[in-house]
Amino acid sequence: MQIIIEKDYEAMSRRTADVIVDTIINNPSATLCLAAGDTPRLAYSLAAKRINSEQIDVTSCKFVSLDEWIGISDNNDGSCGYFLRTVLFDPLRITNQQVHVFDGLANNLLAECGAMDEFIFNNGGIDLIVVGIGRNGHVGFNEPGVSFDHYSHVVELDATTKTVGQKYFRETTALNQGITLGLKHLLESRQAVLIANGTAKAEVIHLSLDEEISTAMPASIIQNHQNALVIVDEEAASLLKTRRS
Ligand code: F6R
């Protein structure tokens, strides 16, 4: 695991964007899994800008979402699907054939999980997964206590996630369940990038990277990844003891 500490959010975002773009340059048919949320917003915008200005070919790439709120349509601007579409897929003119995102309104959620796993396996596995970290240490919607041994699955959301998740929505929204890639997908990806910024993430970054791996802190599993990169800003790194690189 390599840890990169950047000065601020913008530098963290620029470094993350470079990893995304370099992955595509090195492997034009790469499969990328991308988190939604506030943390990666600028990184994706910068990546899209660079790809467009340098005319990098993304027509053979595949993109999958990391997770989605169950019961929320991807027309809702608080959904993960809406976020990825507007921040990345539309600016890059990515076609529907290149994308597989969870449908939070699916009637058969097990089938929805199976279809995501199949898309990933049929496209050779995930080359790059970019994840954020929740204030409770979750990754995707893999909440504290989750098994590390799941592919895509449906979860009951943690109380913290239900509360913090309101920030994405214009009005108070019932958030009870999520559908998410499991941590087995993260572990099997060829490269995993965990990003975090701000003092609100300092404690979970410390617990995830300095302490033993534990299901109580799902993000700690990144320590076991064969090719993991953690990119944090100085605020998120402020309690970090491990400065491995
Ligand atoms: C979103 C996701 C979540 C977020 C995490 C941090 O797709 O998977 O795990 O990465 O909750 O969210 P932000 O970036 O908004 O702080």
Short mmCIF file of C-alpha atoms and ligand atoms in Angstrom, two decimals:
data_model
loop_
_atom_site.label_atom_id
_atom_site.label_comp_id
_atom_site.label_asym_id
_atom_site.label_seq_id
_atom_site.Cartn_x
_atom_site.Cartn_y
_atom_site.Cartn_z
CA MET A 1 0.00 0.00 0.00
CA GLN A 2 1.34 3.37 -1.00
CA ILE A 3 0.12 6.49 0.76
CA ILE A 4 0.35 9.85 -0.96
CA ILE A 5 -0.36 12.94 1.09
CA GLU A 6 -1.21 15.98 -1.00
CA LYS A 7 -1.44 19.55 0.25
CA ASP A 8 -5.15 20.09 -0.28
CA TYR A 9 -8.31 18.89 -2.01
CA GLU A 10 -7.29 20.24 -5.38
CA ALA A 11 -3.89 18.54 -5.35
CA MET A 12 -5.49 15.28 -4.15
CA SER A 13 -8.01 15.54 -6.99
CA ARG A 14 -5.34 16.26 -9.59
CA ARG A 15 -3.31 13.25 -8.49
CA THR A 16 -6.41 11.03 -8.59
CA ALA A 17 -7.36 12.32 -12.03
CA ASP A 18 -3.87 11.47 -13.27
CA VAL A 19 -4.21 7.88 -12.02
CA ILE A 20 -7.53 7.52 -13.86
CA VAL A 21 -6.19 9.01 -17.08
CA ASP A 22 -2.94 7.00 -16.93
CA THR A 23 -4.93 3.79 -16.46
CA ILE A 24 -6.85 4.53 -19.64
CA ILE A 25 -3.75 5.53 -21.60
CA ASN A 26 -1.98 2.32 -20.56
CA ASN A 27 -5.03 0.14 -21.19
CA PRO A 28 -7.56 1.70 -23.57
CA SER A 29 -10.04 -1.10 -22.89
CA ALA A 30 -9.79 -0.82 -19.10
CA THR A 31 -12.76 -1.52 -16.83
CA LEU A 32 -13.09 1.18 -14.18
CA CYS A 33 -15.28 1.18 -11.10
CA LEU A 34 -15.96 4.60 -9.69
CA ALA A 35 -17.46 5.81 -6.44
CA ALA A 36 -19.83 8.73 -6.32
CA GLY A 37 -19.83 11.31 -3.53
CA ASP A 38 -18.27 14.67 -2.79
CA THR A 39 -14.68 13.42 -2.58
CA PRO A 40 -14.14 12.36 -6.22
CA ARG A 41 -16.17 15.13 -7.88
CA LEU A 42 -13.23 17.38 -8.79
CA ALA A 43 -10.99 14.42 -9.71
CA TYR A 44 -13.54 13.19 -12.25
CA SER A 45 -14.03 16.68 -13.69
CA LEU A 46 -10.29 17.11 -14.06
CA ALA A 47 -9.95 13.65 -15.61
CA ALA A 48 -12.72 14.42 -18.11
CA LYS A 49 -11.12 17.74 -18.96
CA ARG A 50 -7.72 16.13 -19.58
CA ILE A 51 -9.18 13.26 -21.60
CA ASN A 52 -11.08 15.68 -23.81
CA SER A 53 -8.27 18.19 -24.26
CA GLU A 54 -5.68 15.48 -25.00
CA GLN A 55 -8.19 13.58 -27.14
CA ILE A 56 -7.57 10.33 -25.28
CA ASP A 57 -9.66 7.49 -26.71
CA VAL A 58 -12.13 6.17 -24.14
CA THR A 59 -14.45 4.43 -26.59
CA SER A 60 -13.25 0.95 -25.54
CA CYS A 61 -13.32 1.56 -21.77
CA LYS A 62 -16.01 0.15 -19.53
CA PHE A 63 -17.38 1.87 -16.45
CA VAL A 64 -19.29 0.43 -13.51
CA SER A 65 -20.80 2.19 -10.54
CA LEU A 66 -19.72 1.27 -7.04
CA ASP A 67 -23.11 1.53 -5.39
CA GLU A 68 -26.60 3.01 -5.35
CA TRP A 69 -29.31 3.94 -2.89
CA ILE A 70 -32.20 1.48 -3.10
CA GLY A 71 -35.50 3.13 -3.96
CA ILE A 72 -33.85 6.14 -5.61
CA SER A 73 -34.10 6.74 -9.35
CA ASP A 74 -31.02 7.75 -11.31
CA ASN A 75 -32.99 10.82 -12.39
CA ASN A 76 -32.71 12.03 -8.81
CA ASP A 77 -29.65 14.28 -8.62
CA GLY A 78 -28.74 12.75 -5.25
CA SER A 79 -28.29 9.29 -6.79
CA CYS A 80 -24.91 7.80 -7.58
CA GLY A 81 -26.01 7.08 -11.15
CA TYR A 82 -26.95 10.72 -11.77
CA PHE A 83 -23.64 11.87 -10.33
CA LEU A 84 -21.53 9.62 -12.55
CA ARG A 85 -23.57 10.45 -15.64
CA THR A 86 -23.33 14.21 -15.22
CA VAL A 87 -19.79 14.48 -13.88
CA LEU A 88 -18.09 11.93 -16.10
CA PHE A 89 -20.10 9.90 -18.62
CA ASP A 90 -21.84 12.77 -20.41
CA PRO A 91 -18.74 15.00 -20.64
CA LEU A 92 -16.85 12.04 -22.12
CA ARG A 93 -19.74 10.98 -24.41
CA ILE A 94 -19.61 7.46 -22.95
CA THR A 95 -22.25 5.23 -24.56
CA ASN A 96 -24.78 3.10 -22.67
CA GLN A 97 -22.98 -0.03 -23.92
CA GLN A 98 -19.86 1.06 -22.06
CA VAL A 99 -21.61 1.54 -18.73
CA HIS A 100 -23.18 -0.72 -16.16
CA VAL A 101 -24.69 1.03 -13.15
CA PHE A 102 -26.90 -0.34 -10.39
CA ASP A 103 -30.60 0.43 -10.78
CA GLY A 104 -31.83 1.49 -7.36
CA LEU A 105 -35.41 0.87 -8.49
CA ALA A 106 -34.85 -2.72 -9.66
CA ASN A 107 -37.60 -5.14 -8.55
CA ASN A 108 -35.22 -8.06 -8.34
CA LEU A 109 -32.21 -6.84 -6.41
CA LEU A 110 -30.49 -10.23 -6.40
CA ALA A 111 -30.68 -10.30 -10.19
CA GLU A 112 -29.35 -6.72 -10.20
CA CYS A 113 -26.34 -7.89 -8.18
CA GLY A 114 -25.83 -10.87 -10.49
CA ALA A 115 -25.98 -8.68 -13.59
CA MET A 116 -23.31 -6.34 -12.17
CA ASP A 117 -21.00 -9.24 -11.29
CA GLU A 118 -21.51 -10.76 -14.74
CA PHE A 119 -20.71 -7.44 -16.46
CA ILE A 120 -17.48 -7.16 -14.45
CA PHE A 121 -16.39 -10.75 -15.06
CA ASN A 122 -17.33 -10.61 -18.77
CA ASN A 123 -15.13 -7.55 -19.14
CA GLY A 124 -12.07 -9.14 -17.59
CA GLY A 125 -12.44 -7.84 -14.03
CA ILE A 126 -11.85 -4.37 -12.64
CA ASP A 127 -8.62 -2.68 -13.68
CA LEU A 128 -9.06 0.37 -11.47
CA ILE A 129 -11.45 0.96 -8.59
CA VAL A 130 -11.66 4.42 -7.05
CA VAL A 131 -13.35 4.54 -3.66
CA GLY A 132 -14.05 7.12 -0.99
CA ILE A 133 -14.47 6.42 2.70
CA GLY A 134 -17.49 7.11 4.88
CA ARG A 135 -17.25 8.70 8.32
CA ASN A 136 -17.98 5.24 9.72
CA GLY A 137 -15.23 3.65 7.62
CA HIS A 138 -17.53 2.25 4.95
CA VAL A 139 -16.42 1.67 1.38
CA GLY A 140 -19.19 1.73 -1.16
CA PHE A 141 -22.07 0.67 1.06
CA ASN A 142 -20.00 -1.97 2.81
CA GLU A 143 -20.92 -0.92 6.31
CA PRO A 144 -19.12 -1.76 9.58
CA GLY A 145 -19.45 -5.46 10.34
CA VAL A 146 -19.65 -6.48 6.65
CA SER A 147 -17.99 -9.68 5.46
CA PHE A 148 -14.96 -9.16 3.21
CA ASP A 149 -16.18 -12.08 1.14
CA HIS A 150 -19.05 -10.58 -0.90
CA TYR A 151 -19.31 -9.67 -4.53
CA SER A 152 -22.30 -7.40 -5.26
CA HIS A 153 -24.85 -7.41 -2.49
CA VAL A 154 -27.70 -5.58 -0.82
CA VAL A 155 -27.15 -3.98 2.57
CA GLU A 156 -29.06 -2.33 5.38
CA LEU A 157 -27.55 1.10 5.75
CA ASP A 158 -25.80 2.12 8.93
CA ALA A 159 -27.36 4.99 10.95
CA THR A 160 -24.38 7.23 10.11
CA THR A 161 -24.81 6.60 6.38
CA LYS A 162 -28.54 7.41 6.54
CA THR A 163 -27.81 10.71 8.28
CA VAL A 164 -24.71 11.80 6.37
CA GLY A 165 -26.30 10.67 3.06
CA GLN A 166 -28.93 13.40 3.36
CA LYS A 167 -26.29 15.87 2.13
CA TYR A 168 -26.73 14.58 -1.43
CA PHE A 169 -30.49 15.24 -1.54
CA ARG A 170 -32.50 18.44 -1.89
CA GLU A 171 -35.14 17.23 0.58
CA THR A 172 -35.15 14.78 3.47
CA THR A 173 -35.07 11.34 1.86
CA ALA A 174 -35.73 7.90 3.32
CA LEU A 175 -32.47 5.96 2.97
CA ASN A 176 -32.67 2.42 4.28
CA GLN A 177 -30.87 0.05 1.97
CA GLY A 178 -28.07 0.19 -0.55
CA ILE A 179 -26.80 -2.02 -3.35
CA THR A 180 -23.04 -2.17 -3.63
CA LEU A 181 -20.05 -3.94 -5.01
CA GLY A 182 -18.62 -6.10 -2.25
CA LEU A 183 -15.12 -5.91 -0.88
CA LYS A 184 -14.19 -9.07 -2.78
CA HIS A 185 -14.44 -7.00 -5.94
CA LEU A 186 -12.14 -4.40 -4.39
CA LEU A 187 -9.60 -7.04 -3.39
CA GLU A 188 -9.66 -8.63 -6.85
CA SER A 189 -9.26 -5.33 -8.72
CA ARG A 190 -5.87 -4.77 -10.36
CA GLN A 191 -5.47 -1.38 -8.71
CA ALA A 192 -7.43 0.17 -5.85
CA VAL A 193 -7.33 3.86 -5.03
CA LEU A 194 -8.81 5.18 -1.79
CA ILE A 195 -9.23 8.94 -1.59
CA ALA A 196 -10.17 11.20 1.30
CA ASN A 197 -9.98 14.86 2.18
CA GLY A 198 -10.81 17.09 5.09
CA THR A 199 -10.61 16.80 8.86
CA ALA A 200 -13.92 14.91 9.03
CA LYS A 201 -12.11 11.91 7.51
CA ALA A 202 -8.95 12.10 9.66
CA GLU A 203 -10.15 9.69 12.35
CA VAL A 204 -11.35 6.96 9.93
CA ILE A 205 -8.22 7.29 7.82
CA HIS A 206 -6.14 6.77 10.96
CA LEU A 207 -8.24 3.80 12.11
CA SER A 208 -8.28 2.18 8.67
CA LEU A 209 -4.59 2.48 7.89
CA ASP A 210 -2.81 2.47 11.28
CA GLU A 211 -4.83 -0.22 13.02
CA GLU A 212 -5.27 -3.94 12.30
CA ILE A 213 -7.62 -4.93 9.51
CA SER A 214 -11.09 -5.34 10.96
CA THR A 215 -14.61 -5.78 9.62
CA ALA A 216 -15.57 -3.02 12.08
CA MET A 217 -13.63 -0.65 9.81
CA PRO A 218 -14.34 -1.93 6.27
CA ALA A 219 -11.85 0.42 4.57
CA SER A 220 -9.02 -1.27 6.51
CA ILE A 221 -9.18 -4.13 3.97
CA ILE A 222 -7.29 -1.88 1.56
CA GLN A 223 -4.16 -2.83 3.56
CA ASN A 224 -4.51 -6.32 2.07
CA HIS A 225 -4.71 -5.17 -1.52
CA GLN A 226 -1.72 -6.09 -3.68
CA ASN A 227 -1.70 -2.75 -5.53
CA ALA A 228 -3.33 -0.10 -3.40
CA LEU A 229 -2.84 3.62 -3.47
CA VAL A 230 -4.23 5.93 -0.82
CA ILE A 231 -4.40 9.59 -1.82
CA VAL A 232 -5.32 11.96 0.98
CA ASP A 233 -4.94 15.64 1.68
CA GLU A 234 -3.04 16.92 4.71
CA GLU A 235 -6.22 17.38 6.74
CA ALA A 236 -7.37 13.79 6.22
CA ALA A 237 -3.82 12.61 7.02
CA SER A 238 -3.54 14.70 10.18
CA LEU A 239 -3.98 11.75 12.59
CA LEU A 240 -2.12 9.22 10.44
CA LYS A 241 0.86 7.48 12.04
CA THR A 242 1.64 5.13 9.17
CA ARG A 243 3.35 7.07 6.42
CA ARG A 244 4.11 4.09 4.22
CA SER A 245 5.06 4.56 0.61
C1 F6R B 1 -20.38 6.67 -2.87
C2 F6R B 1 -19.76 5.73 -1.92
C3 F6R B 1 -19.53 6.12 -0.51
C4 F6R B 1 -18.70 7.39 -0.41
C5 F6R B 1 -18.43 7.76 1.04
C6 F6R B 1 -17.75 9.12 1.14
O1 F6R B 1 -20.53 6.05 -4.13
O2 F6R B 1 -19.44 4.65 -2.29
O3 F6R B 1 -18.91 5.06 0.16
O4 F6R B 1 -17.50 7.19 -1.08
O5 F6R B 1 -19.61 7.78 1.78
O6 F6R B 1 -18.62 10.09 0.63
P1 F6R B 1 -18.13 11.58 0.36
O7 F6R B 1 -17.13 11.48 -0.74
O8 F6R B 1 -19.36 12.33 -0.05
O9 F6R B 1 -17.52 12.06 1.62
#
